[in-house]
Short mmCIF file of C-alpha atoms and ligand atoms in Angstrom, two decimals:
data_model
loop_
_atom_site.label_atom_id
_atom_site.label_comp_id
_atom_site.label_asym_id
_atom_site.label_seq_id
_atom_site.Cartn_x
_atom_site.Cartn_y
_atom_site.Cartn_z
CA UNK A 1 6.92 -5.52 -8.85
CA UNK A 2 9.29 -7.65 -6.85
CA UNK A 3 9.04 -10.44 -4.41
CA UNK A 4 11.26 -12.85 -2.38
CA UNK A 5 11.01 -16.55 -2.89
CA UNK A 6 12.24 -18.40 0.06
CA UNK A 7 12.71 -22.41 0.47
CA UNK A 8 12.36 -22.88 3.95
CA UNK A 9 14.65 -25.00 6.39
CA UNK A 10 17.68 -24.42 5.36
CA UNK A 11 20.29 -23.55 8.91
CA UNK A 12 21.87 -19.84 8.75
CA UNK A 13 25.39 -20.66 8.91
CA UNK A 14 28.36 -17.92 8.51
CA UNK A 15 28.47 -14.02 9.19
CA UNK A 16 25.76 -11.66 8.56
CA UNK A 17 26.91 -7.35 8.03
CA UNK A 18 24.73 -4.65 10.14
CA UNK A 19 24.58 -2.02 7.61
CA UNK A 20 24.66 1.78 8.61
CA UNK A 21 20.97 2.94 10.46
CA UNK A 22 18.54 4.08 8.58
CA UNK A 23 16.35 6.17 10.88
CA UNK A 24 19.77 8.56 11.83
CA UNK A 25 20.75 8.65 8.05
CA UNK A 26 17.64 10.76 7.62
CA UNK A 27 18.37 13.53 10.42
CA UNK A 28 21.74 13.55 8.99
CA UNK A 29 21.17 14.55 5.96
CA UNK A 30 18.33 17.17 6.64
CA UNK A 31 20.90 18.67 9.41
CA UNK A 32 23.00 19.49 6.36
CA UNK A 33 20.58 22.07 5.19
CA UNK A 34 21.57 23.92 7.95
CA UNK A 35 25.12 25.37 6.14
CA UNK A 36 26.67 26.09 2.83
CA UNK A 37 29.37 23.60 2.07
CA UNK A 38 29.93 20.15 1.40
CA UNK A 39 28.62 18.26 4.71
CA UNK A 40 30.26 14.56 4.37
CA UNK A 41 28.44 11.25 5.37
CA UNK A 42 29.35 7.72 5.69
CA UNK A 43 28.56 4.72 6.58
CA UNK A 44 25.09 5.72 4.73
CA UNK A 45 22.94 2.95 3.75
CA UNK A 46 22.00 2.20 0.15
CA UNK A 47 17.88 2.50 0.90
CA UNK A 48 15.13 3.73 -0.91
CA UNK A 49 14.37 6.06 1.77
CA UNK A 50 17.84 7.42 1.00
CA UNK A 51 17.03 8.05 -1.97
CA UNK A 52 13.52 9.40 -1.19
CA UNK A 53 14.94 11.64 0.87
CA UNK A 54 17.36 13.20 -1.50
CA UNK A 55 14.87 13.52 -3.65
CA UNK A 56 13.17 15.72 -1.24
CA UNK A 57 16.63 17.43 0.38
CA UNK A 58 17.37 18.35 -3.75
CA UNK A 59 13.99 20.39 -4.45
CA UNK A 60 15.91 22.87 -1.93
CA UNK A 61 18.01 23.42 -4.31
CA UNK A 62 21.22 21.53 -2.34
CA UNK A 63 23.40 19.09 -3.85
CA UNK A 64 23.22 15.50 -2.88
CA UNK A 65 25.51 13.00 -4.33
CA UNK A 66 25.23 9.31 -2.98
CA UNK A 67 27.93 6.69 -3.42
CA UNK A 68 25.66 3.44 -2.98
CA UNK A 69 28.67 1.32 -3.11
CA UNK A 70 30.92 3.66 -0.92
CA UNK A 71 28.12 4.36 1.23
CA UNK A 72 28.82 7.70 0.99
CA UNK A 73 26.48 10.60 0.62
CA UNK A 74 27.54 14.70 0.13
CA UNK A 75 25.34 17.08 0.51
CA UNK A 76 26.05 21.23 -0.13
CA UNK A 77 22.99 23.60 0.76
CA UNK A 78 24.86 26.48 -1.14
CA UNK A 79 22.51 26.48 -4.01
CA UNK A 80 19.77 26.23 -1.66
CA UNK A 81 16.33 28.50 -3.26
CA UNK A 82 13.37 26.70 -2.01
CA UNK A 83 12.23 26.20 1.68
CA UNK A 84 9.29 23.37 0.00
CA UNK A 85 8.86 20.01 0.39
CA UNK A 86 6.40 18.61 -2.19
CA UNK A 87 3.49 16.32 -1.77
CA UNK A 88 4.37 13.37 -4.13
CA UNK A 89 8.17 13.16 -1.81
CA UNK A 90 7.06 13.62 1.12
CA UNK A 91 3.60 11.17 0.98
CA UNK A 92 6.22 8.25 0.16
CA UNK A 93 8.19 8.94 3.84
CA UNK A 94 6.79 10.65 6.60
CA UNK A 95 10.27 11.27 7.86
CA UNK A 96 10.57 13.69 4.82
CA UNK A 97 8.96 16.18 7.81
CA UNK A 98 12.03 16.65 9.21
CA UNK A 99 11.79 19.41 6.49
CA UNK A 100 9.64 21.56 8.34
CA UNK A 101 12.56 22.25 11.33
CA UNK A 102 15.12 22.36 8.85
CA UNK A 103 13.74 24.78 6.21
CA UNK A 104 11.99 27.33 9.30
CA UNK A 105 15.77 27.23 10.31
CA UNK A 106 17.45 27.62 7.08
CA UNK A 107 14.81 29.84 5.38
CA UNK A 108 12.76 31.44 8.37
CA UNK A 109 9.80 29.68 6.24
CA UNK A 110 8.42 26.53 5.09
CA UNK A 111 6.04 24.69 3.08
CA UNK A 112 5.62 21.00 3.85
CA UNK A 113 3.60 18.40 2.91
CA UNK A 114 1.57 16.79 5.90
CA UNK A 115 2.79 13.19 5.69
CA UNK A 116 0.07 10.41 5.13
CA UNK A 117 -0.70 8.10 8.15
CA UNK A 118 0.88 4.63 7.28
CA UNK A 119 -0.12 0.78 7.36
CA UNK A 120 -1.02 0.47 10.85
CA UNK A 121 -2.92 3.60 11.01
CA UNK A 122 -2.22 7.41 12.26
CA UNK A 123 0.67 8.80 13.01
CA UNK A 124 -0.02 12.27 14.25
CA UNK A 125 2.34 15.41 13.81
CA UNK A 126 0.74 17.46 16.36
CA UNK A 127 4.03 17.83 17.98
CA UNK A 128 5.86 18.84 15.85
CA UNK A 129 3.82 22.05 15.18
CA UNK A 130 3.80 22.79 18.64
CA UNK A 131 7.47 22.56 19.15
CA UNK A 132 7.82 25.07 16.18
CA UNK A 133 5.18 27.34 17.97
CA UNK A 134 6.82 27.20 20.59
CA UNK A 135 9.87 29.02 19.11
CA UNK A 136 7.81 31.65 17.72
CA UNK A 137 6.54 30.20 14.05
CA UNK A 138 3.85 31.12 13.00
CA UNK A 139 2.10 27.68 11.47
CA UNK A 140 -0.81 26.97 9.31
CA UNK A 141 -2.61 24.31 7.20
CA UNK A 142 -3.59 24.96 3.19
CA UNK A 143 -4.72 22.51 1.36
CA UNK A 144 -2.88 19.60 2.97
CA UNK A 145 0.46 21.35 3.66
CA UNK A 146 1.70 23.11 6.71
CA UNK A 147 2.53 26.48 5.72
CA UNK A 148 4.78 27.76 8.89
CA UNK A 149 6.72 31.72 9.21
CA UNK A 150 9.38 32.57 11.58
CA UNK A 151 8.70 36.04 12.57
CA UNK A 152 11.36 38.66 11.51
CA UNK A 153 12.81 35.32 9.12
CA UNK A 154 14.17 33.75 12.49
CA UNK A 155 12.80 31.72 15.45
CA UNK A 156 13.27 32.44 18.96
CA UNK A 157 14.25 29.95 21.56
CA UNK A 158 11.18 28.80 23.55
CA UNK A 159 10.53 25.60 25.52
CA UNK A 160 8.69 22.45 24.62
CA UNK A 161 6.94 19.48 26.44
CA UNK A 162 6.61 16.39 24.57
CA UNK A 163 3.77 14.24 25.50
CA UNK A 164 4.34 11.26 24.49
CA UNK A 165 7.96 11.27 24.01
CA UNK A 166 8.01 11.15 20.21
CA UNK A 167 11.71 10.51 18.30
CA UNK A 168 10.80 12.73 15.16
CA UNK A 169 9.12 15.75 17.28
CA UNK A 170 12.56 15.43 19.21
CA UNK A 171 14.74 15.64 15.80
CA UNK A 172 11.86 17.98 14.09
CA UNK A 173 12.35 20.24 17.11
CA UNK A 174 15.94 20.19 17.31
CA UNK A 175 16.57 21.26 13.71
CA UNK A 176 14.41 24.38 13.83
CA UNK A 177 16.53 25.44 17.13
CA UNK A 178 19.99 25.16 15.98
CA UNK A 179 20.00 28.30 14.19
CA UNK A 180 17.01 30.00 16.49
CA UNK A 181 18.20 33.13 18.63
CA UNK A 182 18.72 31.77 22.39
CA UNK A 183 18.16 28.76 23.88
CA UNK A 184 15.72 25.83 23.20
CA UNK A 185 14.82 23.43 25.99
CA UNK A 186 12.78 20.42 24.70
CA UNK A 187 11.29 18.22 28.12
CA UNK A 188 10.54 15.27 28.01
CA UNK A 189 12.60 14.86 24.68
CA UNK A 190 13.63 11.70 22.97
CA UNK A 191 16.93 9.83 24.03
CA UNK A 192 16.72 7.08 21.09
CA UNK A 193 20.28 6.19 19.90
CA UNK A 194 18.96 7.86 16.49
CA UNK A 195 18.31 11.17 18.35
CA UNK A 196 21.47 11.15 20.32
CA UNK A 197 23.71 9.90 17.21
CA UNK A 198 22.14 12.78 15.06
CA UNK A 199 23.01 15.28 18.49
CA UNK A 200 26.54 14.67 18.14
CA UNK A 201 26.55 15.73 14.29
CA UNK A 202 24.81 19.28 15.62
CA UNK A 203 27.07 19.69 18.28
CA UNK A 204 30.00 19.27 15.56
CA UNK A 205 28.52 21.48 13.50
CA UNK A 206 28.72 24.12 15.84
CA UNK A 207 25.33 23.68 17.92
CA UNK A 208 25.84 23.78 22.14
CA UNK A 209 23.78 21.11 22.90
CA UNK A 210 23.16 20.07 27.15
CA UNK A 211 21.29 16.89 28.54
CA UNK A 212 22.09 14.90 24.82
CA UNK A 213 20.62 11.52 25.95
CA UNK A 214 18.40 12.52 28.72
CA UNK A 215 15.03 14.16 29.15
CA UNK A 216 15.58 17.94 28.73
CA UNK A 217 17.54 19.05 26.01
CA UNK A 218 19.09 22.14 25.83
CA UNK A 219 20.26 23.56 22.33
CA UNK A 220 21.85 27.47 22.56
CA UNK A 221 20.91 28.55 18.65
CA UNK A 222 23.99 29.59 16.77
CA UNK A 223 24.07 32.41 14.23
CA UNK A 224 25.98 30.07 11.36
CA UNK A 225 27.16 26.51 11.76
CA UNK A 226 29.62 24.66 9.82
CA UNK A 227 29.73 21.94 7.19
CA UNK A 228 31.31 18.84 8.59
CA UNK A 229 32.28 15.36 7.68
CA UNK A 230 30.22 12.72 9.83
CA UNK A 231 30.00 8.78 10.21
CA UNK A 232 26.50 7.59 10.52
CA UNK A 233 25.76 4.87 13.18
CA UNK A 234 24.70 0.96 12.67
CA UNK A 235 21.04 0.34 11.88
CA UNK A 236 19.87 -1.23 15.67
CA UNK A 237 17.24 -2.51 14.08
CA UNK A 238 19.05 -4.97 11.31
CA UNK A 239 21.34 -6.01 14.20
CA UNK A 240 18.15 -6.92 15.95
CA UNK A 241 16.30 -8.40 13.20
CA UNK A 242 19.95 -10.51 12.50
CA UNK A 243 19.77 -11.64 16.00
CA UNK A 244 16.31 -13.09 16.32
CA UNK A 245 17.59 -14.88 12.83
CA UNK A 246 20.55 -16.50 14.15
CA UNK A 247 17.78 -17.68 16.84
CA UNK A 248 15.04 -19.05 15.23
CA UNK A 249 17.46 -20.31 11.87
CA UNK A 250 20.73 -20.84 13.33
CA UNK A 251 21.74 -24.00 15.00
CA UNK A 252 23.85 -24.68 18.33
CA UNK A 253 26.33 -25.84 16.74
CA UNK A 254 27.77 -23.37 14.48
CA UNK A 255 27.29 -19.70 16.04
CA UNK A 256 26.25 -17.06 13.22
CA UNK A 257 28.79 -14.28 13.66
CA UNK A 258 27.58 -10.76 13.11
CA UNK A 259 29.17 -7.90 12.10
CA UNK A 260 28.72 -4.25 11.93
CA UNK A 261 26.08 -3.41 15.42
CA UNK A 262 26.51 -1.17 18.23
CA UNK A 263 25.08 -3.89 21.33
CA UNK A 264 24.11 -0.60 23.59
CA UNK A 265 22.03 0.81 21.14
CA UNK A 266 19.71 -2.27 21.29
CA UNK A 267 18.89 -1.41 24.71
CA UNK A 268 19.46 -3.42 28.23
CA UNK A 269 15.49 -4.64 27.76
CA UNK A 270 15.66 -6.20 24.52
CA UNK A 271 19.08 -7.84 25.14
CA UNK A 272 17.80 -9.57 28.44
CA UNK A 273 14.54 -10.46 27.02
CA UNK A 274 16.57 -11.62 23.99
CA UNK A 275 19.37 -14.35 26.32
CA UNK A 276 16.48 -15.38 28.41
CA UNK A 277 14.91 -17.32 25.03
CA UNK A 278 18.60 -19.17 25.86
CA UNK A 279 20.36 -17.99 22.78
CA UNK A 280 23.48 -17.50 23.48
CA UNK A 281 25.30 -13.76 23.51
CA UNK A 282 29.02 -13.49 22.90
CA UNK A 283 31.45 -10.71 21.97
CA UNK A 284 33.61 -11.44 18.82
CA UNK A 285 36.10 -9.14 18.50
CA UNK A 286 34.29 -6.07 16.22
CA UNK A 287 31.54 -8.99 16.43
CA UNK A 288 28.79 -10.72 18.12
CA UNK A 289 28.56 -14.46 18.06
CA UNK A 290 25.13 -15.63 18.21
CA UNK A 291 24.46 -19.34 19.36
CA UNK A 292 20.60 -20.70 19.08
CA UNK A 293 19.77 -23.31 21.78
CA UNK A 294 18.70 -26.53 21.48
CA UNK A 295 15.30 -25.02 22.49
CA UNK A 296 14.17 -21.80 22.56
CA UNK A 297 12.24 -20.36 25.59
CA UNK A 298 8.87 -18.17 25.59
CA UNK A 299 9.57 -14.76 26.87
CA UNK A 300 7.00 -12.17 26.48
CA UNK A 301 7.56 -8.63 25.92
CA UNK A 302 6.16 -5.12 25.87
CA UNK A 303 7.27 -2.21 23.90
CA UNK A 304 8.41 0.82 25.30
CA UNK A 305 10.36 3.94 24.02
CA UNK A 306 13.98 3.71 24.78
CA UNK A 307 15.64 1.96 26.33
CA UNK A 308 12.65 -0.02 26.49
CA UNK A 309 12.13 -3.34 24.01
CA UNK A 310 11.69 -1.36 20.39
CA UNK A 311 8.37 -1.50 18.82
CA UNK A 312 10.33 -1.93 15.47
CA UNK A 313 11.36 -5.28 16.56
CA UNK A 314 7.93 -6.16 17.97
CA UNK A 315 6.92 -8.34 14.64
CA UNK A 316 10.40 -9.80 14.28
CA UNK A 317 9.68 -11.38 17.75
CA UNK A 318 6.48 -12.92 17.12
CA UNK A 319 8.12 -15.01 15.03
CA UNK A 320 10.72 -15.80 17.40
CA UNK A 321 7.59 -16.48 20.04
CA UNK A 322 6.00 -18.62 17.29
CA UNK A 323 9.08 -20.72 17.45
CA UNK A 324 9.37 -21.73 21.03
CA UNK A 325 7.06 -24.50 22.64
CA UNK A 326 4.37 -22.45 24.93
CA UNK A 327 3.07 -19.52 25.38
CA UNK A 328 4.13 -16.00 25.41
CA UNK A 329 2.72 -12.32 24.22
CA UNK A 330 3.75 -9.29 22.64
CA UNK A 331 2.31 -6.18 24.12
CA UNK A 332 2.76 -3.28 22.22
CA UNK A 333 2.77 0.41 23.85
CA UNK A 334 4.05 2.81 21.05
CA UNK A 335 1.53 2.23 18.36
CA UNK A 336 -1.92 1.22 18.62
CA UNK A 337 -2.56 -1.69 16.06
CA UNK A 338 0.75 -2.22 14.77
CA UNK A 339 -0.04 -5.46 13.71
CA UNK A 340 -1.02 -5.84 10.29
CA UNK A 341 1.79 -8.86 9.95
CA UNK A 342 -0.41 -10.86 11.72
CA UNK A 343 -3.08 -11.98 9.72
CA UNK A 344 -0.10 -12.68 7.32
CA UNK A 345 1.44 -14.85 9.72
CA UNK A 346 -1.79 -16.59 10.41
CA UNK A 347 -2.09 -17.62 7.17
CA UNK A 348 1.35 -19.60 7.08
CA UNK A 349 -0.61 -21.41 10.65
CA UNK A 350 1.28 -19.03 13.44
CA UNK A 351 -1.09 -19.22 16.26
CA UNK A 352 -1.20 -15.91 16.88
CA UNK A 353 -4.14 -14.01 18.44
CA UNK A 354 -4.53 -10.47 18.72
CA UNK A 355 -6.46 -9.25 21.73
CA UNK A 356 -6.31 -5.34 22.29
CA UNK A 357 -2.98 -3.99 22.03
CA UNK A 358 -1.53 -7.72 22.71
CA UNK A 359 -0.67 -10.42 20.61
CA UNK A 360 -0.99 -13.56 22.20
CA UNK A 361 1.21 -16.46 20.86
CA UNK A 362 1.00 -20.39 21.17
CA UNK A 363 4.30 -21.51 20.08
CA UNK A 364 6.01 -24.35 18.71
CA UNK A 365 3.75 -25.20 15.90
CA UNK A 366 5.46 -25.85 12.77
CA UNK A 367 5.41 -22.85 9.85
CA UNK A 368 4.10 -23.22 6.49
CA UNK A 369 5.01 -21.60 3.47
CA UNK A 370 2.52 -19.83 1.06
CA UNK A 371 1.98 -16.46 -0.57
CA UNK A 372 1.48 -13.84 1.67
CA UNK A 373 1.95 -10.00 1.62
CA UNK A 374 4.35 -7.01 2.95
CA UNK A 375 2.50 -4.31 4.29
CA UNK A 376 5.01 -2.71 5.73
CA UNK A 377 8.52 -2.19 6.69
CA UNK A 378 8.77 -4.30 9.78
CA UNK A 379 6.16 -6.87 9.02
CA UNK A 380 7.43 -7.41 5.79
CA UNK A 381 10.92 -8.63 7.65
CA UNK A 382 9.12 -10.74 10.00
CA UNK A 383 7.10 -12.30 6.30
CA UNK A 384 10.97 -13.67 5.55
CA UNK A 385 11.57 -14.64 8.78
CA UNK A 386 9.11 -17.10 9.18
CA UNK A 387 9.79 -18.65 5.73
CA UNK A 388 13.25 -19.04 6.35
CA UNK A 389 12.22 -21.81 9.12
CA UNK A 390 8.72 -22.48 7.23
CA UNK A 391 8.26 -25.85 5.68
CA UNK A 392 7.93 -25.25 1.61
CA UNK A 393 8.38 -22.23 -0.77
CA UNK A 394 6.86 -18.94 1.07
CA UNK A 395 6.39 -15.65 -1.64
CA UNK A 396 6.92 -12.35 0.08
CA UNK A 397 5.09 -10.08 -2.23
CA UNK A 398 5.40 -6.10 -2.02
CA UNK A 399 8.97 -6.31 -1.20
CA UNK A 400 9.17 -2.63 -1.56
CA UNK A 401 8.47 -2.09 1.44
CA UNK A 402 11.56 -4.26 2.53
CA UNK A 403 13.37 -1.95 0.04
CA UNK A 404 12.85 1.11 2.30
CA UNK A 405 14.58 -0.61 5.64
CA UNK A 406 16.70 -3.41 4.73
CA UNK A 407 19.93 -3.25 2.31
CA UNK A 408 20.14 -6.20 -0.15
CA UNK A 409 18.99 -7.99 2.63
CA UNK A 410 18.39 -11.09 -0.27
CA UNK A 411 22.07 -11.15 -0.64
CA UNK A 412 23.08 -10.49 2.85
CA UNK A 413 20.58 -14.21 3.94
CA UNK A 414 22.08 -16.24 0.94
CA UNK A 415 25.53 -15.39 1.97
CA UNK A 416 24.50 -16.97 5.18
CA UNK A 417 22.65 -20.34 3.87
CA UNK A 418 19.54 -19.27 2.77
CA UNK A 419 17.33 -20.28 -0.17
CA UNK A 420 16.27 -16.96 -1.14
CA UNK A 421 15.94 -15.17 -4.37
CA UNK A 422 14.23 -11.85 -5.38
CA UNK A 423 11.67 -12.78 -8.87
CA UNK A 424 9.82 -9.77 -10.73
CA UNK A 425 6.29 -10.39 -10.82
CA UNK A 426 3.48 -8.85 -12.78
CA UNK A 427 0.70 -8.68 -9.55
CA UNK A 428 -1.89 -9.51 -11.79
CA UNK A 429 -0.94 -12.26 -13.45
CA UNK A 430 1.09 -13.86 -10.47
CA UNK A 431 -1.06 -17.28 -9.37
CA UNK A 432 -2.69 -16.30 -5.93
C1 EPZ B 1 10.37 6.95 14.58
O1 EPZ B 1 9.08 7.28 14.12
C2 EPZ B 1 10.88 5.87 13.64
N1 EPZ B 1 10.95 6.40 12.28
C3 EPZ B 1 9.96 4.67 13.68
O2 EPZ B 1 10.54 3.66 12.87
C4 EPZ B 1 9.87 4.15 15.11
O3 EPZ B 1 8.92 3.10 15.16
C5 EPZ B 1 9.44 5.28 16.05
O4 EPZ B 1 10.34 6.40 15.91
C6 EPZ B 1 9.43 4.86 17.50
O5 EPZ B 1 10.71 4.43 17.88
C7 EPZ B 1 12.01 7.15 11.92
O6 EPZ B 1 12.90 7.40 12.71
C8 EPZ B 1 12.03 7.65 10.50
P1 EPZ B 1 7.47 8.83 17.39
P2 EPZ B 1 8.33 8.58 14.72
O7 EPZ B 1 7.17 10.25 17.01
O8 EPZ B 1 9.32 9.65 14.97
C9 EPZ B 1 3.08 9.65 18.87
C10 EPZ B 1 10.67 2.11 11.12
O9 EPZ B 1 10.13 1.01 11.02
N2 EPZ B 1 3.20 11.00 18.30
O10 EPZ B 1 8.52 8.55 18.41
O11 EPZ B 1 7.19 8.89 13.84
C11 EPZ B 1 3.03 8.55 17.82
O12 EPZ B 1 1.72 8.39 17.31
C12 EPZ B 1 9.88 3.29 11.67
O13 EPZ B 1 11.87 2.38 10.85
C13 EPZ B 1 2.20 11.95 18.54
O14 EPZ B 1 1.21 11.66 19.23
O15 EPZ B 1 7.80 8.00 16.10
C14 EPZ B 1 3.49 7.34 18.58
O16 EPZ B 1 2.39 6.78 19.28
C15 EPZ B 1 8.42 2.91 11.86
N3 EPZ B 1 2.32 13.19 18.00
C16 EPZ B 1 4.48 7.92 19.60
O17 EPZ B 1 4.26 9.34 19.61
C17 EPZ B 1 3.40 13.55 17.24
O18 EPZ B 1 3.47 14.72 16.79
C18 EPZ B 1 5.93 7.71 19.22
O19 EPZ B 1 6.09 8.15 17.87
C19 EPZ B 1 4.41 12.58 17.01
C20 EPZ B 1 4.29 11.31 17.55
#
């Protein structure tokens, strides 16, 4: 098992690379179920959600060839004799239920593993089934796996109301109705830069897609679509997470540069929120130039769906909060109880309270270094960012979860100043 070892105090100096988004990889790659032929990605990230996933996308019986180093992944449902996803794939990422739309659409069938909940609790699919009721599929539970039958071997168009507005019902939704006879209108739908981004790749594949990026989507089924070659966006959430780390680590005189993000696809909310803390925002060429201020201001924030402030930044931004001298809180709207970083954080003396669905913060204290524990994606991001500005050696332990989200993310920090180094541990024997 692997963990990060990080020496604290050290300024991030230099350039720091957005790699391509991890959450619109995945929709990518399942739309590609939807035609024989080599479909084409780039810009793919080398993840091990990637890899999950093609683990999963392969039991189909399509091809999928990743170039880590190219970032390039081809995928070629041709071969494809299997509309299952399997238990032991799909229990290691949810998002391996984007299987369900694709195979009812591919297949006019589908057996898929119900996904687990996750670290901070349930996350509900409920959605999902009723969008593919809602164009006709017949869906049932057997022992732990939805078991779901278009009618005839295709779905109909139908319409579908999404309360709340969930980004995976949206792409779940959206897969099942490219090849469905008629028109599909999802309300209420998703307009994430994930679910738009992945929109685009339908429409080139042949889809006629309406209202992309608002509200109501409108997708006209197609009898066939076509393979196509497709660049994947930048992961919003890296450039995000890079951001808040050119603020908290970075000093004002020697701007981090980074490299690689799409600015509008952090969202007006989280940009504000992120120059009234007085870092400084600045275009670069390709770039953004990221200046930290001599000191940072308390602004609280409140998650929303898009473009609201992203709930997958909310623990990176405690630690920005924990920085700053005063108050501020984090409320979070998306999730109930996304917040199992904080107890982590306490531990390395963040004064961090949680109080309902709020996380009230008393900044400027300084961090301290010690062992603490990933128990999850996100949280296990905001674990590195307070050691990089904690006093001492802090061990990130259960980096694996880090493994899923953030690409060589070890390499990408010590490229930028950073005492950080990745050690294999035995969890047993490793000193607590
Ligand atoms: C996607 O999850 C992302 N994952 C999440 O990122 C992200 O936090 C989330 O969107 C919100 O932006 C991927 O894209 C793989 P939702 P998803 O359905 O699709 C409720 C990360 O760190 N809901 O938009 O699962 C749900 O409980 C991950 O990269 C239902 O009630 O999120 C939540 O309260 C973590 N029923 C709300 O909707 C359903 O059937 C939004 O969830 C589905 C969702």
């Amino acid at each position: 098992m692997d963990k990060l070892v990080i020496r604290g105090g050290n300024p991030l100096q230099g350039a720091l690379h957005v790699s391509g988004s991890k959450n619109t990889a995945l929709p990518l790659m399942a739309a590609a179920i939807l035609t024989d032929g080599p479909v084409e990605l780039t810009n793919i990230p080398d993840l091990k959600d990637i890899d999950t996933f093609s683990r999963v996308i392969q039991v189909t019986g399509t091809s999928v060839n990743f170039d880590p180093v190219g970032h390039r992944i081809t995928l070629d449902a041709s071969g494809f004799d299997r509309a299952e996803a399997p238990y032991e794939l799909v229990k290691r990422m949810r998002a391996s239920f984007y299987m369900l739309g694709a195979l009812l659409a591919r297949a006019g069938k589908a057996r898929v593993s119900l996904p687990g909940g996750c670290a901070w609790g349930p996350r509900p699919v409920d959605l999902h089934l009723k969008g593919m009721q809602a164009l006709g599929a017949k869906v049932e539970l057997d022992q732990g796996y939805v078991v779901a039958e278009a009618p005839g071997g295709r779905l109909q168009g139908g319409r579908v109301t999404l309360e709340p507005s969930s980004v995976g019902a949206t792409i779940n939704i959206a897969l099942a109705a490219a090849l469905a006879r008629g028109e599909s209108v999802i309300d209420n739908a998703a307009i994430e830069p994930d679910v738009v981004h992945f929109c685009t790749m339908l429409q080139k594949m042949g889809v006629t897609m309406e209202g992309i990026g608002s509200r109501t989507l409108h997708i006209q089924g197609s009898e066939s679509l076509s393979p196509v070659a497709f660049e994947n966006c930048p992961d919003r959430i890296e450039f995000g997470t890079f951001m808040i780390a050119a603020a908290i680590a970075g000093t004002p005189d020697s701007p981090v540069r980074i490299t690689g993000g799409w600015t509008e696809h952090l969202g007006s909310v989280f940009m504000d929120a992120f120059e009234r803390t007085g870092s400084v925002v600045s275009a670069d060429g390709d770039g953004l130039l990221i200046t930290a201020p001599e000191e940072l201001r308390p602004v609280s924030v409140r998650t929303d769906i898009y473009p609201g402030f992203p709930t997958d930044l909310q623990a990176q931004w405690t630690i920005l909060m924990a920085r700053c001298a005063g108050n501020s809180k984090v409320h979070e709207t998306v999730y109930p109880d996304r917040f199992k970083h904080i107890p982590e954080l306490q531990r390395m003396g963040v004064n961090a309270i949680i109080v309902g669905d709020e996380v009230m913060i008393e900044g400027g204290k300084q961090i301290q270094g010690t062992q603490v524990m990933s128990t999850d994606l996100r949280a296990s991001v905001s674990l590195v960012l307070a050691g990089m500005v904690a006093s001492g050696e802090t061990h990130v332990h259960r980096i694996y979860h880090l493994d899923r989200g953030y690409e060589r993310l070890e390499q990408k920090l010590a490229g930028a100043g950073i005492d950080i180094t990745r050690v294999s541990y035995d969890e047993w024997a490793d000193p607590e």
